[in-house]
Amino acid sequence: MGIIFTLILWATFSILAAVLGSAVLTGLTAFLTRHRPHRYFLILFSALLPFLCLTWGGVVFVFQGAVNGVFLERDIGIGDEFYCPIPNGYSILMIDLMDHATLIPKQKDFPSFAEVVSLQIENQIILGKTEQQWPLYQKRKIEYFYINTESGDFKIFSDIYQMKIFLEQKIKVDLATVASIYSKYRYTWFDYACLLLVITPITVGIFILGLGIFHVRSL
């Protein structure tokens, strides 16, 4: 699913949610302030509030997408590409599905790996497992790899036992799915700050509307 289609889908859903929210808030405000003076401005505010929140949310989304994409080297949060940097000068990229990833180095002389299904990061060491489908034989080719990101050395193993023997129990092998690695390193304080930027005006707007309803009902 392309980024344009995803954006159109999310925009359509958001507009429909804003229309529904506007209808509910307007009806509720009109009902709670019926037969009260000075209620029309409050009804207008309740009708516009969901659209104001939607507009502000769109502005924050574009802002976070630009910062994540240009400066933080991360995906914008929607679409069919998921990518983010991980420690030791590597990034992971997943397209459409989050069960296989490509491990991409920033330095050209370091190895890259495709069809990575699990990873483990231990200081300067990266361990991983690749799982490739062989259509001709209708079976999977599974390999394990070791990368020392300080020296640039790497090794490939045909099974996990060979990798454990090579490690000589210096590292306990505990591979995690690429989806969990992505979730661990994709989100930063900046994403949570943007989420707070979206939630805070919505909360303040609803609070102001509630105070307005209480004030009009007391007249």
GROMACS .gro file of C-alpha atoms in nm:
model
  219
    1MET     CA    1   0.000   0.000   0.000
    2GLY     CA    2   0.167   0.320  -0.122
    3ILE     CA    3   0.222   0.627   0.091
    4ILE     CA    4  -0.021   0.837  -0.118
    5PHE     CA    5  -0.302   0.584  -0.082
    6THR     CA    6  -0.234   0.554   0.292
    7LEU     CA    7  -0.242   0.932   0.335
    8ILE     CA    8  -0.573   0.956   0.145
    9LEU     CA    9  -0.719   0.675   0.356
   10TRP     CA   10  -0.612   0.835   0.684
   11ALA     CA   11  -0.730   1.180   0.570
   12THR     CA   12  -1.072   1.041   0.474
   13PHE     CA   13  -1.106   0.858   0.805
   14SER     CA   14  -0.996   1.167   1.000
   15ILE     CA   15  -1.244   1.396   0.821
   16LEU     CA   16  -1.529   1.152   0.880
   17ALA     CA   17  -1.431   1.128   1.248
   18ALA     CA   18  -1.423   1.509   1.272
   19VAL     CA   19  -1.769   1.537   1.112
   20LEU     CA   20  -1.909   1.277   1.351
   21GLY     CA   21  -1.738   1.442   1.649
   22SER     CA   22  -1.871   1.780   1.545
   23ALA     CA   23  -2.225   1.648   1.517
   24VAL     CA   24  -2.207   1.479   1.858
   25LEU     CA   25  -2.052   1.779   2.036
   26THR     CA   26  -2.292   2.025   1.873
   27GLY     CA   27  -2.597   1.818   1.962
   28LEU     CA   28  -2.476   1.760   2.317
   29THR     CA   29  -2.393   2.128   2.369
   30ALA     CA   30  -2.730   2.240   2.226
   31PHE     CA   31  -2.911   1.994   2.449
   32LEU     CA   32  -2.725   2.089   2.768
   33THR     CA   33  -2.768   2.463   2.707
   34ARG     CA   34  -3.127   2.461   2.579
   35HIS     CA   35  -3.337   2.759   2.685
   36ARG     CA   36  -3.022   2.937   2.809
   37PRO     CA   37  -2.902   3.280   2.688
   38HIS     CA   38  -2.567   3.336   2.514
   39ARG     CA   39  -2.538   2.973   2.401
   40TYR     CA   40  -2.494   3.022   2.026
   41PHE     CA   41  -2.123   3.105   2.040
   42LEU     CA   42  -2.071   2.794   2.253
   43ILE     CA   43  -2.259   2.579   2.001
   44LEU     CA   44  -2.046   2.724   1.720
   45PHE     CA   45  -1.728   2.650   1.917
   46SER     CA   46  -1.837   2.289   1.978
   47ALA     CA   47  -1.906   2.247   1.605
   48LEU     CA   48  -1.564   2.382   1.503
   49LEU     CA   49  -1.358   2.216   1.777
   50PRO     CA   50  -1.311   1.875   1.604
   51PHE     CA   51  -1.202   2.045   1.280
   52LEU     CA   52  -0.961   2.272   1.466
   53CYS     CA   53  -0.813   1.966   1.638
   54LEU     CA   54  -0.789   1.783   1.303
   55THR     CA   55  -0.608   2.077   1.143
   56TRP     CA   56  -0.366   2.106   1.433
   57GLY     CA   57  -0.303   1.731   1.428
   58GLY     CA   58  -0.226   1.751   1.055
   59VAL     CA   59   0.024   2.032   1.113
   60VAL     CA   60   0.199   1.835   1.388
   61PHE     CA   61   0.203   1.521   1.170
   62VAL     CA   62   0.368   1.704   0.880
   63PHE     CA   63   0.619   1.858   1.121
   64GLN     CA   64   0.714   1.527   1.283
   65GLY     CA   65   0.734   1.358   0.943
   66ALA     CA   66   0.977   1.621   0.816
   67VAL     CA   67   1.196   1.603   1.126
   68ASN     CA   68   1.194   1.222   1.142
   69GLY     CA   69   1.256   1.181   0.771
   70VAL     CA   70   1.523   1.448   0.723
   71PHE     CA   71   1.708   1.473   1.054
   72LEU     CA   72   1.636   1.157   1.255
   73GLU     CA   73   1.649   0.913   0.958
   74ARG     CA   74   1.321   0.745   1.050
   75ASP     CA   75   0.997   0.674   0.866
   76ILE     CA   76   0.713   0.923   0.898
   77GLY     CA   77   0.486   0.686   1.089
   78ILE     CA   78   0.252   0.565   0.814
   79GLY     CA   79   0.294   0.396   0.478
   80ASP     CA   80   0.447   0.070   0.363
   81GLU     CA   81   0.809   0.144   0.455
   82PHE     CA   82   0.936   0.108   0.810
   83TYR     CA   83   1.294   0.207   0.884
   84CYS     CA   84   1.507   0.344   1.163
   85PRO     CA   85   1.870   0.347   1.276
   86ILE     CA   86   1.992   0.097   1.530
   87PRO     CA   87   2.317   0.114   1.730
   88ASN     CA   88   2.660   0.054   1.575
   89GLY     CA   89   2.608   0.235   1.245
   90TYR     CA   90   2.332   0.020   1.098
   91SER     CA   91   1.970   0.073   0.998
   92ILE     CA   92   1.684  -0.167   0.941
   93LEU     CA   93   1.434  -0.138   0.657
   94MET     CA   94   1.106  -0.328   0.624
   95ILE     CA   95   0.863  -0.298   0.333
   96ASP     CA   96   0.495  -0.392   0.357
   97LEU     CA   97   0.545  -0.656   0.628
   98MET     CA   98   0.740  -0.637   0.952
   99ASP     CA   99   0.859  -0.998   0.967
  100HIS     CA  100   1.161  -0.957   0.737
  101ALA     CA  101   1.407  -0.667   0.725
  102THR     CA  102   1.715  -0.553   0.540
  103LEU     CA  103   2.013  -0.464   0.758
  104ILE     CA  104   2.188  -0.166   0.600
  105PRO     CA  105   2.530  -0.029   0.706
  106LYS     CA  106   2.623   0.337   0.692
  107GLN     CA  107   2.981   0.246   0.598
  108LYS     CA  108   3.012   0.095   0.251
  109ASP     CA  109   3.280  -0.158   0.351
  110PHE     CA  110   3.054  -0.316   0.615
  111PRO     CA  111   2.830  -0.611   0.520
  112SER     CA  112   2.456  -0.583   0.460
  113PHE     CA  113   2.202  -0.860   0.503
  114ALA     CA  114   1.860  -0.916   0.348
  115GLU     CA  115   1.567  -1.125   0.472
  116VAL     CA  116   1.668  -1.074   0.836
  117VAL     CA  117   1.404  -1.213   1.072
  118SER     CA  118   1.573  -1.163   1.411
  119LEU     CA  119   1.854  -0.959   1.564
  120GLN     CA  120   2.050  -0.915   1.883
  121ILE     CA  121   2.268  -0.616   1.972
  122GLU     CA  122   2.538  -0.662   2.236
  123ASN     CA  123   2.769  -0.360   2.264
  124GLN     CA  124   2.962  -0.352   1.936
  125ILE     CA  125   2.839  -0.697   1.827
  126ILE     CA  126   2.533  -0.762   1.610
  127LEU     CA  127   2.395  -1.115   1.581
  128GLY     CA  128   2.120  -1.209   1.342
  129LYS     CA  129   1.923  -1.471   1.158
  130THR     CA  130   1.822  -1.466   0.793
  131GLU     CA  131   1.549  -1.675   0.639
  132GLN     CA  132   1.528  -1.691   0.261
  133GLN     CA  133   1.267  -1.878   0.060
  134TRP     CA  134   1.395  -2.091  -0.225
  135PRO     CA  135   1.099  -2.111  -0.469
  136LEU     CA  136   1.266  -2.374  -0.688
  137TYR     CA  137   1.302  -2.620  -0.401
  138GLN     CA  138   1.007  -2.489  -0.196
  139LYS     CA  139   1.217  -2.475   0.118
  140ARG     CA  140   1.380  -2.212   0.334
  141LYS     CA  141   1.748  -2.133   0.362
  142ILE     CA  142   1.828  -2.030   0.719
  143GLU     CA  143   2.160  -1.873   0.817
  144TYR     CA  144   2.301  -1.689   1.115
  145PHE     CA  145   2.553  -1.407   1.112
  146TYR     CA  146   2.793  -1.225   1.341
  147ILE     CA  147   2.919  -0.869   1.290
  148ASN     CA  148   3.184  -0.690   1.490
  149THR     CA  149   3.108  -0.326   1.415
  150GLU     CA  150   3.441  -0.206   1.557
  151SER     CA  151   3.668  -0.422   1.343
  152GLY     CA  152   3.431  -0.482   1.054
  153ASP     CA  153   3.472  -0.860   1.085
  154PHE     CA  154   3.172  -1.076   1.013
  155LYS     CA  155   3.095  -1.445   0.986
  156ILE     CA  156   2.805  -1.649   0.852
  157PHE     CA  157   2.692  -1.976   1.008
  158SER     CA  158   2.466  -2.249   0.875
  159ASP     CA  159   2.302  -2.306   1.213
  160ILE     CA  160   2.278  -2.144   1.556
  161TYR     CA  161   2.500  -2.406   1.720
  162GLN     CA  162   2.797  -2.306   1.506
  163MET     CA  163   2.744  -1.944   1.609
  164LYS     CA  164   2.727  -2.040   1.977
  165ILE     CA  165   3.052  -2.237   1.947
  166PHE     CA  166   3.216  -1.939   1.779
  167LEU     CA  167   3.102  -1.705   2.055
  168GLU     CA  168   3.246  -1.937   2.322
  169GLN     CA  169   2.970  -1.843   2.567
  170LYS     CA  170   3.096  -1.484   2.577
  171ILE     CA  171   2.753  -1.372   2.458
  172LYS     CA  172   2.428  -1.542   2.547
  173VAL     CA  173   2.234  -1.575   2.222
  174ASP     CA  174   1.888  -1.425   2.268
  175LEU     CA  175   1.762  -1.314   1.928
  176ALA     CA  176   1.456  -1.088   1.904
  177THR     CA  177   1.223  -1.034   1.610
  178VAL     CA  178   1.304  -0.746   1.377
  179ALA     CA  179   0.962  -0.597   1.459
  180SER     CA  180   1.054  -0.573   1.829
  181ILE     CA  181   1.395  -0.425   1.743
  182TYR     CA  182   1.221  -0.168   1.524
  183SER     CA  183   0.976  -0.079   1.802
  184LYS     CA  184   1.264  -0.035   2.047
  185TYR     CA  185   1.465   0.209   1.834
  186ARG     CA  186   1.206   0.375   1.609
  187TYR     CA  187   1.042   0.598   1.872
  188THR     CA  188   1.230   0.875   2.050
  189TRP     CA  189   1.143   1.154   2.292
  190PHE     CA  190   1.058   1.365   1.987
  191ASP     CA  191   0.769   1.136   1.889
  192TYR     CA  192   0.626   1.145   2.239
  193ALA     CA  193   0.661   1.525   2.245
  194CYS     CA  194   0.465   1.546   1.918
  195LEU     CA  195   0.197   1.319   2.063
  196LEU     CA  196   0.174   1.553   2.361
  197LEU     CA  197   0.146   1.848   2.123
  198VAL     CA  198  -0.159   1.683   1.966
  199ILE     CA  199  -0.329   1.569   2.286
  200THR     CA  200  -0.283   1.889   2.488
  201PRO     CA  201  -0.490   2.127   2.267
  202ILE     CA  202  -0.767   1.866   2.236
  203THR     CA  203  -0.780   1.830   2.614
  204VAL     CA  204  -0.773   2.208   2.666
  205GLY     CA  205  -1.046   2.259   2.404
  206ILE     CA  206  -1.277   2.003   2.565
  207PHE     CA  207  -1.206   2.155   2.906
  208ILE     CA  208  -1.292   2.505   2.782
  209LEU     CA  209  -1.611   2.373   2.623
  210GLY     CA  210  -1.708   2.206   2.950
  211LEU     CA  211  -1.648   2.527   3.144
  212GLY     CA  212  -1.853   2.720   2.889
  213ILE     CA  213  -2.144   2.479   2.919
  214PHE     CA  214  -2.129   2.500   3.299
  215HIS     CA  215  -2.123   2.881   3.285
  216VAL     CA  216  -2.416   2.908   3.042
  217ARG     CA  217  -2.625   2.661   3.244
  218SER     CA  218  -2.567   2.872   3.555
  219LEU     CA  219  -2.715   3.184   3.393
   0.00000   0.00000   0.00000
